[in-house]
Short mmCIF file of C-alpha atoms and ligand atoms in Angstrom, two decimals:
data_model
loop_
_atom_site.label_atom_id
_atom_site.label_comp_id
_atom_site.label_asym_id
_atom_site.label_seq_id
_atom_site.Cartn_x
_atom_site.Cartn_y
_atom_site.Cartn_z
CA MET A 1 130.31 61.71 116.82
CA VAL A 2 129.01 64.78 118.78
CA GLU A 3 130.98 65.05 122.19
CA ALA A 4 128.58 65.40 125.39
CA ARG A 5 128.81 68.92 127.36
CA PRO A 6 130.32 68.24 130.50
CA ARG A 7 127.95 68.98 133.51
CA ARG A 8 128.83 71.77 135.35
CA VAL A 9 130.79 72.14 138.60
CA ALA A 10 130.28 73.85 141.13
CA LEU A 11 132.50 74.60 144.23
CA VAL A 12 130.12 76.44 147.77
CA THR A 13 131.52 77.55 151.04
CA GLY A 14 129.74 77.44 154.45
CA ALA A 15 127.56 74.77 152.02
CA SER A 16 126.60 72.64 155.34
CA ARG A 17 123.97 75.28 156.68
CA GLY A 18 121.79 78.56 156.25
CA ILE A 19 122.10 79.93 152.66
CA GLY A 20 124.61 77.50 151.33
CA ARG A 21 123.11 74.25 152.01
CA ALA A 22 120.03 75.76 150.19
CA ILE A 23 122.53 77.17 147.21
CA ALA A 24 124.37 73.97 146.46
CA LEU A 25 120.55 72.00 146.70
CA ALA A 26 119.78 74.53 143.76
CA PHE A 27 122.71 73.68 142.21
CA GLY A 28 121.34 70.05 142.25
CA ARG A 29 118.42 70.98 140.91
CA ASP A 30 119.94 73.03 138.16
CA GLY A 31 122.43 69.83 136.94
CA VAL A 32 125.74 71.06 138.15
CA ASP A 33 127.51 69.11 140.33
CA VAL A 34 128.48 70.33 143.81
CA ALA A 35 131.78 70.40 146.00
CA CYS A 36 130.07 71.41 149.59
CA ALA A 37 132.70 73.17 151.64
CA TYR A 38 132.36 73.38 155.73
CA SER A 39 134.38 73.15 158.67
CA SER A 40 132.76 72.25 161.92
CA SER A 41 129.00 70.88 160.27
CA ALA A 42 130.81 67.49 159.36
CA ALA A 43 127.59 65.81 159.41
CA ALA A 44 125.53 68.56 158.42
CA ALA A 45 127.60 68.69 154.75
CA ALA A 46 127.39 64.47 154.79
CA GLU A 47 123.73 64.35 154.95
CA LEU A 48 123.97 66.82 152.51
CA VAL A 49 126.31 65.53 149.94
CA ALA A 50 123.88 62.11 150.97
CA GLN A 51 120.40 64.32 149.43
CA LEU A 52 122.48 65.07 146.16
CA GLN A 53 123.53 62.04 145.52
CA GLU A 54 120.30 60.70 145.93
CA GLN A 55 119.28 62.81 143.05
CA GLY A 56 121.55 61.93 140.32
CA GLU A 57 124.56 64.32 141.22
CA ARG A 58 128.31 64.21 141.89
CA ALA A 59 128.75 66.40 145.04
CA VAL A 60 131.95 65.44 147.89
CA ALA A 61 132.39 67.86 151.04
CA LEU A 62 135.34 69.15 151.75
CA GLU A 63 136.24 70.44 154.94
CA ALA A 64 138.23 73.68 154.99
CA ASP A 65 138.50 76.52 158.05
CA LEU A 66 139.03 79.46 156.00
CA ARG A 67 140.41 80.95 158.75
CA ASP A 68 143.78 80.28 156.72
CA PRO A 69 143.81 81.37 153.46
CA ALA A 70 145.95 77.69 152.20
CA GLN A 71 143.07 75.47 153.47
CA ALA A 72 141.03 78.12 151.38
CA ALA A 73 142.94 78.55 148.07
CA GLY A 74 143.48 74.49 148.54
CA LEU A 75 139.73 74.22 148.38
CA VAL A 76 139.77 75.22 144.72
CA GLY A 77 142.61 72.33 143.68
CA ARG A 78 140.12 69.75 145.58
CA THR A 79 136.83 70.06 143.54
CA ILE A 80 138.64 70.44 140.26
CA GLU A 81 140.39 66.21 141.23
CA ALA A 82 137.30 65.42 143.48
CA LEU A 83 135.00 66.94 139.96
CA GLY A 84 137.02 67.23 137.10
CA HIS A 85 136.65 70.75 136.61
CA LEU A 86 135.76 74.38 138.13
CA ASP A 87 132.70 76.12 137.22
CA ILE A 88 131.22 78.32 139.63
CA VAL A 89 132.58 79.61 142.59
CA VAL A 90 130.58 80.88 145.39
CA ASN A 91 131.51 82.23 148.63
CA ASN A 92 129.39 82.32 150.71
CA ALA A 93 131.18 80.94 154.34
CA GLY A 94 130.39 83.84 156.76
CA VAL A 95 130.73 84.97 160.53
CA THR A 96 129.51 87.35 162.49
CA ARG A 97 131.72 88.66 166.04
CA ASP A 98 129.85 91.79 166.70
CA GLY A 99 129.80 94.67 169.53
CA LEU A 100 130.55 98.09 168.95
CA VAL A 101 134.01 99.52 168.22
CA LEU A 102 134.99 100.30 171.95
CA ARG A 103 134.44 96.79 173.03
CA MET A 104 135.59 94.84 169.62
CA SER A 105 138.79 92.80 169.83
CA ASP A 106 141.57 92.55 167.77
CA ALA A 107 140.35 89.05 166.96
CA ASP A 108 137.23 89.76 166.88
CA TRP A 109 138.09 91.79 163.82
CA ASP A 110 140.72 89.41 162.80
CA GLU A 111 138.40 86.47 162.29
CA VAL A 112 136.07 88.50 160.55
CA ILE A 113 137.80 89.93 158.22
CA ALA A 114 140.13 85.98 157.93
CA VAL A 115 136.82 84.33 157.13
CA ASP A 116 134.16 87.10 155.34
CA LEU A 117 136.96 88.91 153.38
CA SER A 118 140.29 87.22 152.85
CA ALA A 119 139.18 83.12 152.39
CA ALA A 120 137.10 85.25 149.27
CA PHE A 121 139.60 86.57 148.03
CA ALA A 122 142.33 83.66 148.41
CA VAL A 123 139.37 80.81 146.70
CA CYS A 124 138.54 83.81 144.01
CA ARG A 125 142.93 83.58 142.74
CA ALA A 126 142.85 80.15 143.44
CA ALA A 127 139.86 80.13 141.17
CA LEU A 128 140.93 82.47 138.13
CA ARG A 129 143.40 79.93 137.41
CA PRO A 130 141.95 77.38 136.04
CA MET A 131 138.58 79.85 134.83
CA VAL A 132 141.56 82.07 132.80
CA ARG A 133 142.77 79.24 131.10
CA GLN A 134 139.14 77.77 130.31
CA ARG A 135 138.07 81.05 129.06
CA SER A 136 135.05 80.38 131.20
CA GLY A 137 133.28 80.92 134.94
CA ARG A 138 131.16 82.64 137.50
CA ILE A 139 132.17 83.73 140.62
CA ILE A 140 129.21 84.52 143.29
CA ASN A 141 130.28 85.75 146.45
CA ILE A 142 127.66 86.78 149.65
CA THR A 143 128.01 90.23 150.65
CA SER A 144 125.81 92.02 152.57
CA VAL A 145 123.21 94.79 153.35
CA SER A 146 125.48 95.15 156.52
CA GLY A 147 128.82 95.44 153.74
CA VAL A 148 126.19 98.46 151.57
CA VAL A 149 124.55 100.46 154.18
CA GLY A 150 126.72 100.23 157.31
CA ASN A 151 124.90 98.41 160.52
CA ALA A 152 126.21 99.99 164.15
CA GLY A 153 127.48 97.03 166.10
CA GLN A 154 128.95 95.39 162.87
CA ALA A 155 132.06 97.13 161.92
CA ASN A 156 133.86 94.11 161.94
CA TYR A 157 131.17 92.32 159.21
CA ALA A 158 129.91 95.51 157.16
CA ALA A 159 134.23 96.25 156.71
CA ALA A 160 134.30 92.72 155.18
CA LYS A 161 131.27 92.78 153.21
CA ALA A 162 132.04 96.36 151.56
CA GLY A 163 135.64 94.60 151.16
CA LEU A 164 134.07 91.73 148.92
CA ILE A 165 131.83 94.41 147.42
CA GLY A 166 134.94 96.37 145.79
CA LEU A 167 136.82 93.02 145.80
CA THR A 168 133.81 91.46 143.35
CA LYS A 169 133.79 94.77 141.41
CA SER A 170 137.59 95.17 140.50
CA ILE A 171 138.07 91.56 139.45
CA ALA A 172 134.92 91.41 137.06
CA LYS A 173 136.39 94.29 135.74
CA GLU A 174 139.81 92.22 135.09
CA VAL A 175 138.36 89.21 134.23
CA ALA A 176 135.56 90.46 132.15
CA GLY A 177 137.16 89.63 128.46
CA ARG A 178 137.40 86.23 129.95
CA GLY A 179 134.90 84.79 130.04
CA ILE A 180 133.93 85.17 133.38
CA THR A 181 131.64 86.98 134.99
CA VAL A 182 131.92 87.62 138.79
CA ASN A 183 129.15 89.02 140.79
CA ALA A 184 127.31 90.07 144.40
CA VAL A 185 124.94 88.89 146.35
CA ALA A 186 123.59 90.95 148.95
CA PRO A 187 120.73 89.55 151.32
CA GLY A 188 119.17 90.71 153.89
CA PHE A 189 117.33 89.51 156.85
CA ILE A 190 117.57 85.90 156.07
CA ASP A 191 116.21 82.95 158.24
CA THR A 192 119.48 80.92 159.40
CA ASP A 193 121.08 80.07 162.82
CA LEU A 194 123.12 83.68 161.99
CA THR A 195 119.65 85.22 162.48
CA ALA A 196 118.77 83.28 164.99
CA GLY A 197 120.02 85.07 167.77
CA ILE A 198 118.24 87.92 167.54
CA GLY A 199 115.83 87.91 169.40
CA GLY A 200 112.52 89.42 171.65
CA THR A 201 111.62 93.29 170.60
CA VAL A 202 114.71 93.14 168.08
CA VAL A 203 112.56 91.15 165.68
CA GLU A 204 109.63 93.29 165.17
CA GLN A 205 111.74 96.47 165.39
CA LEU A 206 114.10 94.59 162.56
CA ARG A 207 111.06 93.39 160.41
CA ALA A 208 109.53 96.77 160.59
CA LEU A 209 112.59 98.08 158.68
CA ILE A 210 112.20 95.58 155.94
CA PRO A 211 109.40 97.01 153.34
CA ALA A 212 108.14 93.42 152.51
CA GLY A 213 107.57 92.97 156.00
CA ARG A 214 109.64 90.12 156.96
CA TYR A 215 112.36 88.28 156.41
CA GLY A 216 113.30 86.20 153.81
CA SER A 217 114.56 82.45 152.70
CA PRO A 218 117.70 81.17 152.19
CA GLU A 219 116.07 79.32 149.44
CA GLU A 220 115.52 83.23 147.97
CA VAL A 221 118.54 83.96 148.48
CA ALA A 222 119.69 80.51 146.71
CA ALA A 223 117.22 81.44 143.34
CA ALA A 224 119.23 84.95 143.23
CA VAL A 225 122.61 83.37 142.89
CA SER A 226 121.81 80.20 141.18
CA PHE A 227 120.43 82.87 137.95
CA LEU A 228 123.72 84.28 138.43
CA ALA A 229 125.60 80.99 137.49
CA SER A 230 122.96 80.57 135.02
CA PRO A 231 123.44 80.61 131.24
CA ALA A 232 121.07 83.58 131.26
CA ALA A 233 123.45 85.97 133.04
CA SER A 234 125.56 85.72 130.90
CA TYR A 235 126.11 88.98 130.32
CA ILE A 236 126.15 90.55 133.77
CA THR A 237 129.23 91.16 135.86
CA ALA A 238 130.05 93.48 138.68
CA CYS A 239 126.40 93.67 139.84
CA VAL A 240 125.55 93.71 143.08
CA LEU A 241 122.02 91.55 143.53
CA HIS A 242 120.14 92.66 146.36
CA VAL A 243 118.32 90.17 148.45
CA ASP A 244 116.69 91.69 150.94
CA GLY A 245 112.62 93.04 150.64
CA GLY A 246 113.43 96.58 149.47
CA LEU A 247 115.92 96.90 153.10
CA ALA A 248 118.54 98.70 151.50
CA ALA A 249 116.29 101.31 149.07
P1 NAP B 1 125.12 80.35 159.05
O1 NAP B 1 123.96 79.54 158.73
O2 NAP B 1 125.67 80.81 160.19
O3 NAP B 1 126.18 79.18 158.23
C1 NAP B 1 127.49 79.97 158.23
C2 NAP B 1 128.36 78.71 157.80
O4 NAP B 1 129.56 79.27 157.13
C3 NAP B 1 128.68 77.54 157.82
O5 NAP B 1 128.30 75.92 156.62
C4 NAP B 1 130.30 77.38 158.80
O6 NAP B 1 130.12 76.49 157.99
C5 NAP B 1 130.18 77.56 157.93
N1 NAP B 1 131.89 79.35 158.45
C6 NAP B 1 131.52 79.25 159.60
N2 NAP B 1 132.83 79.73 159.36
C7 NAP B 1 134.29 78.56 158.94
C8 NAP B 1 134.85 78.52 159.05
N3 NAP B 1 135.89 79.38 159.84
N4 NAP B 1 135.88 77.98 157.82
C9 NAP B 1 135.21 77.62 156.96
N5 NAP B 1 133.73 77.90 157.11
C10 NAP B 1 133.11 78.30 157.72
O7 NAP B 1 125.15 81.76 158.49
P2 NAP B 1 124.34 81.85 157.69
O8 NAP B 1 123.13 82.94 157.79
O9 NAP B 1 123.33 81.18 155.54
O10 NAP B 1 124.79 82.91 155.92
C11 NAP B 1 125.22 82.71 154.85
C12 NAP B 1 126.66 83.99 154.19
O11 NAP B 1 125.36 84.65 153.43
C13 NAP B 1 127.38 84.87 155.40
O12 NAP B 1 129.17 85.01 154.32
C14 NAP B 1 126.48 85.13 155.63
O13 NAP B 1 127.36 86.50 156.04
C15 NAP B 1 125.61 85.90 154.81
N6 NAP B 1 124.79 86.96 154.68
C16 NAP B 1 123.35 86.04 156.14
C17 NAP B 1 122.22 86.70 156.32
C18 NAP B 1 121.78 86.53 157.05
O14 NAP B 1 120.76 86.65 157.35
N7 NAP B 1 121.24 85.11 157.22
C19 NAP B 1 122.37 88.31 155.62
C20 NAP B 1 123.47 88.63 154.86
C21 NAP B 1 124.02 87.82 154.31
P3 NAP B 1 130.68 74.73 159.45
O15 NAP B 1 129.14 74.72 160.07
O16 NAP B 1 130.74 73.46 158.89
O17 NAP B 1 131.53 75.22 160.71
#
């Protein structure tokens, strides 16, 4: 008798809202079971898990504060414990603490580096152990156009997101021979809580910079992640896929 191939399992950080939520739902449509990591939005995470389960997927919500590297790394073991194994990791959680460098506090620098960069390193390192053992895996890190071209007022965020690109390409080269791909997705301006604070004339000025003439949707970013996690992307690694309406070109 041929054994049925086990369902793929993904860990998505920052799954409670915005882009991460759209990624979890896209995985659900792809037939992938999902561990939905969150920190403060417990109700939203529970609602997402209920929605995925209604669609027939196995899903769990895992609380972790990614400012703490031990909690970040711990998500890997908790995912395997809850869902059996781990095939896909999406380091999506992110925060901004914007300000000009001259006025940027150490706390704002440290928090953004911790959540947007160090947590991804901790999760990648923990996930690579089982992935190397099973000789397969997909890691997708959500960076940003700010990490590619820089952005005044976002030195902490741009540094973290640029660091994430270096991390992605380096790990990709370390594990390419083990059947593991590691890629980054670089969104431009996407309609989420993260950009909701940008108001008034600034929105119009930003929109004018985007060749596509509009913000992107979380679903448009999720589609790129779904592709990179799919068998169709098996020969793509160390790549930065821009989902930005042409902004970074
Ligand atoms: P969002 O709507 O603000 O959601 C942020 C997510 O990160 C939430 O699920 C939040 O969880 C989680 N998070 C924040 N701090 C955390 C912490 N300390 N520990 C654990 N989780 C934490 O953001 P988004 O717009 O969807 O952005 C998702 C990713 O895309 C980020 O990496 C962001 O930098 C990147 N990105 C976004 C845009 C954009 O225009 N929106 C553009 C480029 C790149 P809780 O709510 O549960 O705390």
